[in-house]
mmCIF file of C-alpha atoms in Angstrom:
data_model
loop_
_atom_site.group_PDB
_atom_site.id
_atom_site.type_symbol
_atom_site.label_atom_id
_atom_site.label_comp_id
_atom_site.label_asym_id
_atom_site.label_seq_id
_atom_site.Cartn_x
_atom_site.Cartn_y
_atom_site.Cartn_z
ATOM 1 C CA UNK Y 20 -30.498 -28.335 -23.979
ATOM 2 C CA UNK Y 21 -28.423 -27.052 -21.088
ATOM 3 C CA UNK Y 22 -29.305 -23.592 -19.682
ATOM 4 C CA UNK Y 23 -27.414 -21.651 -16.978
ATOM 5 C CA UNK Y 24 -28.787 -19.077 -14.744
ATOM 6 C CA UNK Y 25 -25.834 -17.436 -13.173
ATOM 7 C CA UNK Y 26 -26.384 -15.046 -9.259
ATOM 8 C CA UNK Y 27 -22.566 -14.359 -9.388
ATOM 9 C CA UNK Y 28 -19.432 -14.225 -11.161
ATOM 10 C CA UNK Y 29 -15.352 -14.677 -10.103
ATOM 11 C CA UNK Y 30 -13.792 -12.959 -13.203
ATOM 12 C CA UNK Y 31 -15.162 -9.798 -11.969
ATOM 13 C CA UNK Y 32 -15.993 -9.301 -8.571
ATOM 14 C CA UNK Y 33 -17.250 -5.542 -8.993
ATOM 15 C CA UNK Y 34 -20.264 -6.857 -10.550
ATOM 16 C CA UNK Y 35 -21.198 -8.679 -7.233
ATOM 17 C CA UNK Y 36 -21.341 -5.504 -5.149
ATOM 18 C CA UNK Y 37 -24.743 -4.166 -3.973
ATOM 19 C CA UNK Y 38 -25.164 -0.257 -3.895
ATOM 20 C CA UNK Y 39 -26.807 1.095 -1.175
ATOM 21 C CA UNK Y 40 -28.513 4.508 -2.918
ATOM 22 C CA UNK Y 41 -29.634 5.957 0.728
ATOM 23 C CA UNK Y 42 -26.641 5.456 2.390
ATOM 24 C CA UNK Y 43 -25.127 9.011 3.775
ATOM 25 C CA UNK Y 44 -21.982 7.683 2.309
ATOM 26 C CA UNK Y 45 -23.356 7.779 -1.226
ATOM 27 C CA UNK Y 46 -23.377 11.481 -2.275
ATOM 28 C CA UNK Y 47 -22.830 13.571 -5.522
ATOM 29 C CA UNK Y 48 -21.122 17.172 -4.848
ATOM 30 C CA UNK Y 49 -21.077 19.997 -7.428
ATOM 31 C CA UNK Y 50 -17.823 21.915 -7.548
ATOM 32 C CA UNK Y 51 -16.434 24.828 -9.896
ATOM 33 C CA UNK Y 52 -14.061 21.957 -11.294
ATOM 34 C CA UNK Y 53 -16.212 18.761 -11.789
ATOM 35 C CA UNK Y 54 -18.579 16.555 -9.645
ATOM 36 C CA UNK Y 55 -17.550 14.264 -7.036
ATOM 37 C CA UNK Y 56 -19.270 11.356 -7.008
ATOM 38 C CA UNK Y 57 -19.557 8.269 -4.009
ATOM 39 C CA UNK Y 58 -21.341 5.024 -3.791
ATOM 40 C CA UNK Y 59 -21.505 2.998 -0.564
ATOM 41 C CA UNK Y 60 -21.960 -0.814 -0.811
ATOM 42 C CA UNK Y 61 -20.706 -4.589 0.016
ATOM 43 C CA UNK Y 62 -19.840 -7.465 -1.993
ATOM 44 C CA UNK Y 63 -22.306 -10.427 -2.046
ATOM 45 C CA UNK Y 64 -21.058 -13.917 -2.140
ATOM 46 C CA UNK Y 65 -17.625 -15.851 -1.794
ATOM 47 C CA UNK Y 66 -14.738 -15.192 -0.422
ATOM 48 C CA UNK Y 67 -15.941 -11.410 -0.331
ATOM 49 C CA UNK Y 68 -19.185 -11.751 1.031
ATOM 50 C CA UNK Y 69 -20.162 -8.615 3.393
ATOM 51 C CA UNK Y 70 -16.905 -6.811 2.552
ATOM 52 C CA UNK Y 71 -17.651 -3.130 2.609
ATOM 53 C CA UNK Y 72 -16.560 -1.034 -0.665
ATOM 54 C CA UNK Y 73 -16.845 2.910 -0.871
ATOM 55 C CA UNK Y 74 -16.161 4.065 -4.902
ATOM 56 C CA UNK Y 75 -15.561 7.731 -5.123
ATOM 57 C CA UNK Y 76 -15.093 9.195 -8.763
ATOM 58 C CA UNK Y 77 -13.330 12.488 -9.116
ATOM 59 C CA UNK Y 78 -14.143 12.676 -13.045
ATOM 60 C CA UNK Y 79 -10.440 12.144 -13.487
ATOM 61 C CA UNK Y 80 -10.227 8.578 -11.375
ATOM 62 C CA UNK Y 81 -12.407 6.124 -10.029
ATOM 63 C CA UNK Y 82 -11.421 4.583 -6.996
ATOM 64 C CA UNK Y 83 -12.913 1.748 -4.409
ATOM 65 C CA UNK Y 84 -11.826 1.580 -0.912
ATOM 66 C CA UNK Y 85 -12.572 -1.146 1.144
ATOM 67 C CA UNK Y 86 -13.044 0.284 5.063
ATOM 68 C CA UNK Y 87 -13.746 -3.815 5.987
ATOM 69 C CA UNK Y 88 -9.983 -4.426 4.962
ATOM 70 C CA UNK Y 89 -8.156 -1.284 7.132
ATOM 71 C CA UNK Y 90 -9.162 1.267 4.595
ATOM 72 C CA UNK Y 91 -7.217 0.074 1.665
ATOM 73 C CA UNK Y 92 -7.641 1.106 -1.785
ATOM 74 C CA UNK Y 93 -8.461 -2.063 -3.690
ATOM 75 C CA UNK Y 94 -7.768 -0.457 -7.149
ATOM 76 C CA UNK Y 95 -7.870 3.050 -8.889
ATOM 77 C CA UNK Y 96 -9.111 3.334 -12.937
ATOM 78 C CA UNK Y 97 -7.758 6.311 -14.941
ATOM 79 C CA UNK Y 98 -8.829 6.893 -18.289
ATOM 80 C CA UNK Y 99 -7.687 3.302 -19.939
ATOM 81 C CA UNK Y 100 -5.298 2.654 -17.380
ATOM 82 C CA UNK Y 101 -5.912 0.355 -14.202
ATOM 83 C CA UNK Y 102 -3.523 0.341 -11.309
ATOM 84 C CA UNK Y 103 -3.588 -2.442 -9.072
ATOM 85 C CA UNK Y 104 -2.700 -6.083 -9.819
ATOM 86 C CA UNK Y 105 -4.396 -9.404 -10.718
ATOM 87 C CA UNK Y 106 -3.437 -11.502 -7.602
ATOM 88 C CA UNK Y 107 -4.085 -15.267 -7.343
ATOM 89 C CA UNK Y 108 -6.202 -14.635 -4.192
ATOM 90 C CA UNK Y 109 -8.612 -12.899 -6.312
ATOM 91 C CA UNK Y 110 -10.393 -10.762 -3.470
ATOM 92 C CA UNK Y 111 -11.471 -8.606 -1.503
ATOM 93 C CA UNK Y 112 -11.479 -11.613 0.778
ATOM 94 C CA UNK Y 113 -13.291 -10.796 3.989
ATOM 95 C CA UNK Y 114 -10.959 -10.507 7.012
ATOM 96 C CA UNK Y 115 -12.713 -13.537 9.215
ATOM 97 C CA UNK Y 116 -11.609 -15.734 6.417
ATOM 98 C CA UNK Y 117 -7.920 -14.748 6.133
ATOM 99 C CA UNK Y 118 -6.079 -16.897 9.003
ATOM 100 C CA UNK Y 119 -4.053 -14.306 10.417
ATOM 101 C CA UNK Y 120 -2.966 -16.527 13.436
ATOM 102 C CA UNK Y 121 -1.715 -19.428 11.353
ATOM 103 C CA UNK Y 122 1.241 -20.853 13.064
ATOM 104 C CA UNK Y 123 3.341 -20.431 9.835
ATOM 105 C CA UNK Y 124 2.592 -16.724 10.328
ATOM 106 C CA UNK Y 125 2.292 -16.359 6.955
ATOM 107 C CA UNK Y 126 -1.414 -16.474 6.730
ATOM 108 C CA UNK Y 127 -1.989 -12.458 6.027
ATOM 109 C CA UNK Y 128 -1.165 -13.757 2.087
ATOM 110 C CA UNK Y 129 -4.652 -15.260 1.888
ATOM 111 C CA UNK Y 130 -6.272 -11.736 1.480
ATOM 112 C CA UNK Y 131 -3.512 -10.068 -0.391
ATOM 113 C CA UNK Y 132 -4.642 -8.147 -3.458
ATOM 114 C CA UNK Y 133 -4.701 -4.724 -2.930
ATOM 115 C CA UNK Y 134 -3.422 -1.888 -4.974
ATOM 116 C CA UNK Y 135 -2.384 -0.243 -1.261
ATOM 117 C CA UNK Y 136 -2.724 -1.936 1.997
ATOM 118 C CA UNK Y 137 -1.357 -0.900 5.149
ATOM 119 C CA UNK Y 138 1.195 -3.131 7.275
ATOM 120 C CA UNK Y 139 1.649 -2.457 10.893
ATOM 121 C CA UNK Y 140 0.810 -1.645 13.640
ATOM 122 C CA UNK Y 141 2.574 -3.272 16.325
ATOM 123 C CA UNK Y 142 4.852 -4.889 13.642
ATOM 124 C CA UNK Y 143 4.797 -4.581 9.953
ATOM 125 C CA UNK Y 144 7.519 -7.294 8.569
ATOM 126 C CA UNK Y 145 8.612 -10.806 8.673
ATOM 127 C CA UNK Y 146 7.150 -13.397 11.088
ATOM 128 C CA UNK Y 147 8.244 -14.218 14.171
ATOM 129 C CA UNK Y 148 8.121 -16.722 16.159
ATOM 130 C CA UNK Y 149 9.073 -16.819 20.577
ATOM 131 C CA UNK Y 150 11.279 -19.278 21.835
ATOM 132 C CA UNK Y 151 8.995 -21.831 22.701
ATOM 133 C CA UNK Y 152 7.566 -21.767 18.614
ATOM 134 C CA UNK Y 153 4.539 -20.072 19.006
ATOM 135 C CA UNK Y 154 3.698 -17.178 16.767
ATOM 136 C CA UNK Y 155 4.628 -13.798 18.116
ATOM 137 C CA UNK Y 156 4.364 -11.426 15.086
ATOM 138 C CA UNK Y 157 2.537 -12.621 12.153
ATOM 139 C CA UNK Y 158 3.570 -11.127 8.404
ATOM 140 C CA UNK Y 159 2.709 -7.854 8.024
ATOM 141 C CA UNK Y 160 0.783 -7.517 11.054
ATOM 142 C CA UNK Y 161 -2.936 -6.901 11.544
ATOM 143 C CA UNK Y 162 -4.115 -3.538 10.447
ATOM 144 C CA UNK Y 163 -4.759 -4.629 6.564
ATOM 145 C CA UNK Y 164 -7.137 -7.134 8.302
ATOM 146 C CA UNK Y 165 -9.081 -4.701 10.876
ATOM 147 C CA UNK Y 166 -12.217 -2.958 9.631
ATOM 148 C CA UNK Y 167 -12.967 0.843 10.187
ATOM 149 C CA UNK Y 168 -15.644 1.429 12.910
ATOM 150 C CA UNK Y 169 -16.032 4.744 12.420
ATOM 151 C CA UNK Y 170 -16.724 5.424 8.381
ATOM 152 C CA UNK Y 171 -17.869 9.358 7.368
ATOM 153 C CA UNK Y 172 -17.538 11.542 4.369
ATOM 154 C CA UNK Y 173 -16.840 15.080 4.472
ATOM 155 C CA UNK Y 174 -16.326 17.637 1.871
ATOM 156 C CA UNK Y 175 -16.170 21.489 0.463
ATOM 157 C CA UNK Y 176 -17.783 22.076 -2.595
ATOM 158 C CA UNK Y 177 -15.977 25.544 -3.114
ATOM 159 C CA UNK Y 178 -12.763 24.015 -2.516
ATOM 160 C CA UNK Y 179 -14.123 20.904 -4.436
ATOM 161 C CA UNK Y 180 -12.474 18.469 -2.217
ATOM 162 C CA UNK Y 181 -13.759 15.663 -0.397
ATOM 163 C CA UNK Y 182 -12.634 13.025 2.467
ATOM 164 C CA UNK Y 183 -13.507 9.448 3.163
ATOM 165 C CA UNK Y 184 -12.475 8.768 6.847
ATOM 166 C CA UNK Y 185 -12.422 5.990 8.557
ATOM 167 C CA UNK Y 186 -11.113 4.729 12.017
ATOM 168 C CA UNK Y 187 -9.333 1.468 13.097
ATOM 169 C CA UNK Y 188 -8.634 0.177 16.472
ATOM 170 C CA UNK Y 189 -5.730 -2.178 16.866
ATOM 171 C CA UNK Y 190 -6.120 -3.271 20.324
ATOM 172 C CA UNK Y 191 -6.191 -6.194 22.854
ATOM 173 C CA UNK Y 192 -6.571 -6.634 26.661
ATOM 174 C CA UNK Y 193 -3.270 -5.847 28.770
ATOM 175 C CA UNK Y 194 -1.744 -5.233 25.466
ATOM 176 C CA UNK Y 195 -1.318 -2.305 23.179
ATOM 177 C CA UNK Y 196 -4.178 -0.351 21.976
ATOM 178 C CA UNK Y 197 -3.695 1.893 19.213
ATOM 179 C CA UNK Y 198 -6.209 3.914 16.897
ATOM 180 C CA UNK Y 199 -5.802 4.743 13.432
ATOM 181 C CA UNK Y 200 -7.847 7.767 11.791
ATOM 182 C CA UNK Y 201 -7.368 7.312 8.260
ATOM 183 C CA UNK Y 202 -8.608 10.209 5.932
ATOM 184 C CA UNK Y 203 -8.529 9.312 1.999
ATOM 185 C CA UNK Y 204 -8.719 12.838 0.259
ATOM 186 C CA UNK Y 205 -9.406 13.465 -3.490
ATOM 187 C CA UNK Y 206 -10.347 16.930 -5.354
ATOM 188 C CA UNK Y 207 -12.699 17.485 -8.149
ATOM 189 C CA UNK Y 208 -11.143 16.627 -11.708
ATOM 190 C CA UNK Y 209 -7.837 15.650 -10.162
ATOM 191 C CA UNK Y 210 -6.164 12.093 -10.208
ATOM 192 C CA UNK Y 211 -3.998 12.563 -6.957
ATOM 193 C CA UNK Y 212 -5.159 10.865 -3.787
ATOM 194 C CA UNK Y 213 -3.999 11.873 -0.699
ATOM 195 C CA UNK Y 214 -3.660 9.465 2.260
ATOM 196 C CA UNK Y 215 -3.511 11.477 5.747
ATOM 197 C CA UNK Y 216 -3.113 8.265 8.581
ATOM 198 C CA UNK Y 217 -3.108 10.131 12.268
ATOM 199 C CA UNK Y 218 -1.683 6.968 14.633
ATOM 200 C CA UNK Y 219 -2.819 7.399 18.347
ATOM 201 C CA UNK Y 220 -1.580 5.621 21.538
ATOM 202 C CA UNK Y 221 -4.745 5.482 23.334
ATOM 203 C CA UNK Y 222 -3.270 2.913 26.183
ATOM 204 C CA UNK Y 223 -1.710 4.072 29.497
ATOM 205 C CA UNK Y 224 2.035 3.046 28.732
ATOM 206 C CA UNK Y 225 4.826 4.025 26.059
ATOM 207 C CA UNK Y 226 4.868 1.330 23.283
ATOM 208 C CA UNK Y 227 6.267 1.005 19.782
ATOM 209 C CA UNK Y 228 4.504 0.843 16.286
ATOM 210 C CA UNK Y 229 6.112 0.342 12.811
ATOM 211 C CA UNK Y 230 4.045 0.956 9.593
ATOM 212 C CA UNK Y 231 4.701 0.121 6.089
ATOM 213 C CA UNK Y 232 2.622 1.099 2.826
ATOM 214 C CA UNK Y 233 2.388 -1.873 0.702
ATOM 215 C CA UNK Y 234 1.624 -0.160 -2.865
ATOM 216 C CA UNK Y 235 1.214 -2.944 -5.416
ATOM 217 C CA UNK Y 236 1.109 -2.555 -9.292
ATOM 218 C CA UNK Y 237 1.000 -4.851 -12.198
ATOM 219 C CA UNK Y 238 -0.154 -4.691 -15.649
ATOM 220 C CA UNK Y 239 -0.407 -2.534 -17.773
ATOM 221 C CA UNK Y 240 2.058 -0.050 -16.136
ATOM 222 C CA UNK Y 241 4.105 -3.079 -15.133
ATOM 223 C CA UNK Y 242 5.899 -4.833 -18.247
ATOM 224 C CA UNK Y 243 8.921 -5.957 -19.784
ATOM 225 C CA UNK Y 244 11.089 -2.826 -20.047
ATOM 226 C CA UNK Y 245 9.283 -1.056 -17.197
ATOM 227 C CA UNK Y 246 11.749 1.120 -14.896
ATOM 228 C CA UNK Y 247 11.045 2.331 -11.317
ATOM 229 C CA UNK Y 248 12.801 6.044 -10.771
ATOM 230 C CA UNK Y 249 14.007 7.362 -7.708
ATOM 231 C CA UNK Y 250 16.304 9.716 -5.731
ATOM 232 C CA UNK Y 251 18.437 7.277 -3.862
ATOM 233 C CA UNK Y 252 20.687 7.854 -1.290
ATOM 234 C CA UNK Y 253 21.628 4.407 -0.603
ATOM 235 C CA UNK Y 254 20.510 0.937 -1.755
ATOM 236 C CA UNK Y 255 21.222 -2.824 -1.217
ATOM 237 C CA UNK Y 256 19.817 -5.889 -1.908
ATOM 238 C CA UNK Y 257 17.506 -7.897 0.585
ATOM 239 C CA UNK Y 258 19.681 -10.985 0.206
ATOM 240 C CA UNK Y 259 21.938 -13.087 -1.805
ATOM 241 C CA UNK Y 260 18.971 -13.586 -4.646
ATOM 242 C CA UNK Y 261 18.390 -10.122 -5.290
ATOM 243 C CA UNK Y 262 22.112 -9.448 -5.622
ATOM 244 C CA UNK Y 263 22.891 -11.243 -8.182
ATOM 245 C CA UNK Y 264 20.241 -8.680 -10.263
ATOM 246 C CA UNK Y 265 21.896 -5.312 -8.574
ATOM 247 C CA UNK Y 266 22.891 -3.859 -11.789
ATOM 248 C CA UNK Y 267 19.464 -3.805 -13.308
ATOM 249 C CA UNK Y 268 17.590 -3.038 -9.793
ATOM 250 C CA UNK Y 269 15.105 -0.473 -11.156
ATOM 251 C CA UNK Y 270 14.101 -2.458 -14.489
ATOM 252 C CA UNK Y 271 11.650 -5.093 -15.193
ATOM 253 C CA UNK Y 272 11.022 -8.274 -17.231
ATOM 254 C CA UNK Y 273 7.959 -9.721 -18.372
ATOM 255 C CA UNK Y 274 6.113 -12.334 -16.757
ATOM 256 C CA UNK Y 275 8.192 -15.667 -15.902
ATOM 257 C CA UNK Y 276 6.757 -18.697 -14.555
ATOM 258 C CA UNK Y 277 8.853 -20.017 -11.254
ATOM 259 C CA UNK Y 278 10.608 -16.059 -10.774
ATOM 260 C CA UNK Y 279 11.252 -15.813 -7.246
ATOM 261 C CA UNK Y 280 10.779 -12.245 -5.507
ATOM 262 C CA UNK Y 281 13.725 -10.018 -5.330
ATOM 263 C CA UNK Y 282 13.810 -7.282 -2.606
ATOM 264 C CA UNK Y 283 15.962 -4.058 -2.506
ATOM 265 C CA UNK Y 284 15.869 -2.027 0.702
ATOM 266 C CA UNK Y 285 16.363 1.876 0.329
ATOM 267 C CA UNK Y 286 17.186 5.277 1.970
ATOM 268 C CA UNK Y 287 15.684 8.008 -0.452
ATOM 269 C CA UNK Y 288 17.038 11.525 -0.702
ATOM 270 C CA UNK Y 289 14.357 13.997 0.352
ATOM 271 C CA UNK Y 290 13.526 17.855 -0.616
ATOM 272 C CA UNK Y 291 13.720 20.917 1.820
ATOM 273 C CA UNK Y 292 9.955 19.785 3.174
ATOM 274 C CA UNK Y 293 11.098 16.203 3.980
ATOM 275 C CA UNK Y 294 9.469 15.049 0.829
ATOM 276 C CA UNK Y 295 10.724 12.296 -1.503
ATOM 277 C CA UNK Y 296 8.680 10.813 -4.716
ATOM 278 C CA UNK Y 297 9.401 7.783 -6.558
ATOM 279 C CA UNK Y 298 7.975 6.603 -10.162
ATOM 280 C CA UNK Y 299 6.951 3.303 -11.644
ATOM 281 C CA UNK Y 300 6.412 3.852 -15.411
ATOM 282 C CA UNK Y 301 5.922 1.573 -18.600
ATOM 283 C CA UNK Y 302 8.499 0.760 -21.538
ATOM 284 C CA UNK Y 303 7.133 3.516 -23.323
ATOM 285 C CA UNK Y 304 7.194 5.933 -20.481
ATOM 286 C CA UNK Y 305 3.903 7.480 -21.217
ATOM 287 C CA UNK Y 306 1.926 5.946 -18.267
ATOM 288 C CA UNK Y 307 2.874 5.485 -14.711
ATOM 289 C CA UNK Y 308 2.064 5.846 -11.090
ATOM 290 C CA UNK Y 309 4.247 8.248 -8.762
ATOM 291 C CA UNK Y 310 4.215 7.861 -4.685
ATOM 292 C CA UNK Y 311 5.059 10.882 -2.850
ATOM 293 C CA UNK Y 312 5.950 10.694 1.148
ATOM 294 C CA UNK Y 313 7.888 12.033 3.971
ATOM 295 C CA UNK Y 314 11.092 10.624 4.973
ATOM 296 C CA UNK Y 315 10.563 12.396 8.743
ATOM 297 C CA UNK Y 316 7.803 9.863 9.470
ATOM 298 C CA UNK Y 317 8.403 7.072 6.802
ATOM 299 C CA UNK Y 318 12.520 7.146 6.273
ATOM 300 C CA UNK Y 319 12.761 3.461 4.674
ATOM 301 C CA UNK Y 320 11.488 2.790 1.001
ATOM 302 C CA UNK Y 321 11.221 -0.576 -0.289
ATOM 303 C CA UNK Y 322 11.308 -1.930 -3.861
ATOM 304 C CA UNK Y 323 9.190 -5.825 -4.201
ATOM 305 C CA UNK Y 324 10.093 -7.433 -7.369
ATOM 306 C CA UNK Y 325 7.547 -10.369 -8.098
ATOM 307 C CA UNK Y 326 7.586 -10.675 -12.018
ATOM 308 C CA UNK Y 327 6.039 -13.994 -12.353
ATOM 309 C CA UNK Y 328 3.856 -15.344 -14.330
ATOM 310 C CA UNK Y 329 0.111 -13.895 -14.273
ATOM 311 C CA UNK Y 330 -1.329 -16.709 -13.305
ATOM 312 C CA UNK Y 331 1.346 -16.520 -10.125
ATOM 313 C CA UNK Y 332 0.909 -13.050 -9.364
ATOM 314 C CA UNK Y 333 3.048 -10.257 -11.645
ATOM 315 C CA UNK Y 334 3.542 -7.366 -9.476
ATOM 316 C CA UNK Y 335 5.777 -4.894 -7.776
ATOM 317 C CA UNK Y 336 5.613 -3.384 -4.455
ATOM 318 C CA UNK Y 337 6.538 0.490 -3.883
ATOM 319 C CA UNK Y 338 6.711 0.600 -0.078
ATOM 320 C CA UNK Y 339 7.563 3.534 2.195
ATOM 321 C CA UNK Y 340 7.744 2.200 5.365
ATOM 322 C CA UNK Y 341 9.329 3.228 8.925
ATOM 323 C CA UNK Y 342 11.337 0.425 8.781
ATOM 324 C CA UNK Y 343 12.423 -2.450 6.839
ATOM 325 C CA UNK Y 344 10.678 -5.610 6.484
ATOM 326 C CA UNK Y 345 12.542 -8.019 8.378
ATOM 327 C CA UNK Y 346 11.384 -9.601 11.727
ATOM 328 C CA UNK Y 347 10.144 -6.962 14.470
ATOM 329 C CA UNK Y 348 13.011 -8.250 16.948
ATOM 330 C CA UNK Y 349 15.711 -7.243 14.726
ATOM 331 C CA UNK Y 350 14.501 -3.884 13.580
ATOM 332 C CA UNK Y 351 14.142 -3.105 17.082
ATOM 333 C CA UNK Y 352 17.798 -4.342 17.695
ATOM 334 C CA UNK Y 353 18.551 -1.405 14.720
ATOM 335 C CA UNK Y 354 16.503 1.511 16.404
ATOM 336 C CA UNK Y 355 14.190 1.099 14.051
ATOM 337 C CA UNK Y 356 10.599 0.902 15.692
ATOM 338 C CA UNK Y 357 9.098 3.862 16.231
ATOM 339 C CA UNK Y 358 8.498 5.009 20.260
ATOM 340 C CA UNK Y 359 4.773 6.375 20.838
ATOM 341 C CA UNK Y 360 3.681 7.957 24.290
ATOM 342 C CA UNK Y 361 0.187 7.646 25.791
ATOM 343 C CA UNK Y 362 -2.393 10.116 24.026
ATOM 344 C CA UNK Y 363 0.508 10.924 21.643
ATOM 345 C CA UNK Y 364 -0.681 11.013 17.677
ATOM 346 C CA UNK Y 365 2.008 10.374 14.927
ATOM 347 C CA UNK Y 366 1.492 11.648 11.556
ATOM 348 C CA UNK Y 367 1.664 9.652 7.989
ATOM 349 C CA UNK Y 368 1.310 11.044 4.653
ATOM 350 C CA UNK Y 369 1.657 9.483 1.313
ATOM 351 C CA UNK Y 370 0.013 10.742 -2.065
ATOM 352 C CA UNK Y 371 -0.650 8.315 -5.168
ATOM 353 C CA UNK Y 372 -0.673 10.033 -8.640
ATOM 354 C CA UNK Y 373 -1.553 7.818 -11.963
ATOM 355 C CA UNK Y 374 0.388 9.944 -14.471
ATOM 356 C CA UNK Y 375 -0.936 9.731 -18.277
ATOM 357 C CA UNK Y 376 0.937 10.786 -20.765
ATOM 358 C CA UNK Y 377 5.258 11.584 -21.622
ATOM 359 C CA UNK Y 378 4.695 14.992 -20.531
ATOM 360 C CA UNK Y 379 3.381 13.728 -17.176
ATOM 361 C CA UNK Y 380 6.397 11.251 -16.800
ATOM 362 C CA UNK Y 381 8.787 13.752 -17.974
ATOM 363 C CA UNK Y 382 7.258 16.247 -15.505
ATOM 364 C CA UNK Y 383 7.823 13.630 -12.500
ATOM 365 C CA UNK Y 384 11.296 12.634 -13.623
ATOM 366 C CA UNK Y 385 12.119 15.938 -13.512
ATOM 367 C CA UNK Y 386 11.214 16.421 -10.154
ATOM 368 C CA UNK Y 387 12.504 13.395 -8.936
ATOM 369 C CA UNK Y 388 16.156 13.973 -10.316
ATOM 370 C CA UNK Y 389 15.831 17.329 -8.588
ATOM 371 C CA UNK Y 390 15.540 15.792 -5.258
ATOM 372 C CA UNK Y 391 18.438 13.372 -6.144
ATOM 373 C CA UNK Y 392 20.675 16.153 -6.655
ATOM 374 C CA UNK Y 393 24.557 15.566 -8.062
ATOM 375 C CA UNK Y 394 25.551 13.282 -5.818
ATOM 376 C CA UNK Y 395 26.237 9.747 -6.879
ATOM 377 C CA UNK Y 396 24.012 7.134 -4.951
ATOM 378 C CA UNK Y 397 25.752 4.847 -2.918
ATOM 379 C CA UNK Y 398 24.244 1.137 -4.014
ATOM 380 C CA UNK Y 399 25.540 -2.362 -2.228
ATOM 381 C CA UNK Y 400 26.601 -5.066 -4.469
ATOM 382 C CA UNK Y 401 25.629 -7.471 -1.481
ATOM 383 C CA UNK Y 402 23.120 -7.099 1.618
ATOM 384 C CA UNK Y 403 24.056 -4.482 4.034
ATOM 385 C CA UNK Y 404 24.564 -4.934 7.580
ATOM 386 C CA UNK Y 405 22.061 -3.667 9.620
ATOM 387 C CA UNK Y 406 19.609 -4.049 6.969
ATOM 388 C CA UNK Y 407 19.388 -7.501 6.416
ATOM 389 C CA UNK Y 408 19.790 -9.989 9.289
ATOM 390 C CA UNK Y 409 23.217 -12.008 8.999
ATOM 391 C CA UNK Y 410 24.652 -9.733 6.796
#
């Protein structure tokens, strides 16, 4: 008789977490609204070995944050809905195993499987090589594969607020010295998650930065008939392939083997406080995800459609950004890099809000339509000059 004794499993990596009961980051906070609990631990074994995780339960959602991977949000569970996706990578992957400096520039893809990961800080777009063929900027930058050195929890029982705080440094001797302090804020009994990132130039010379929030959603919200709703001012396909589906840029198909990604670049309208909201909802419009951001610091928005086979990564990306994810030199020529002086801090703010029920979807749609106003959006049928290289 064959017998098996299993140490760890691959299909559910959350079973491979060792929790630290005595960690100062493992707390239970009683508030007037509900109890917020946090757990602090590490993954054991395989490519995830050593990845630090903080699980936050607000009573409305359970969220896993990965300080080792740039304070990424791995996934959020809200009632019967999971917000995240099934990447072929099967992460989380420890940054030491992600070949960021692979000469192809595409090594970043070997660690990509989070609901929210940041792209930046020196660059956030396509890989770029210098005139000699040496990699100058890898795909989507380095911040998503840098661990948080500082890590703390702050909470206020009366306000029902809790924040997980991590500090990440992207620096190299003789080059840029950038520091990001990230606060991931939740409230008791609420499904909403606020991300407050402050980027500071700790160097003595002016430099420039880029930042993109890669927010990635798969099943069950993404499905055939799902739609994205946004207050578009102007939108264009990234390339010829994307232009072929411009008439349904906001609609999604089911999984398709061999599907090649489509990408759409946009500028969004915002309210009087420079706030804008985008929503992805499922076919029945009874569950979705809203993303709110400030167009003051994140003036560009990208839709990434990758409705490939489930085994190849069925996912869409909702991406507020400082720029479009072309190579850095092109974006610099278009003045889409952000100057930052020595000791200057630039604040970036976004929020994620899982939506459950038709009423929540309709309320969010009404908010987006109010931002959009009555002026029709400008939709380009082909790539827009100045947005896409060579257009």
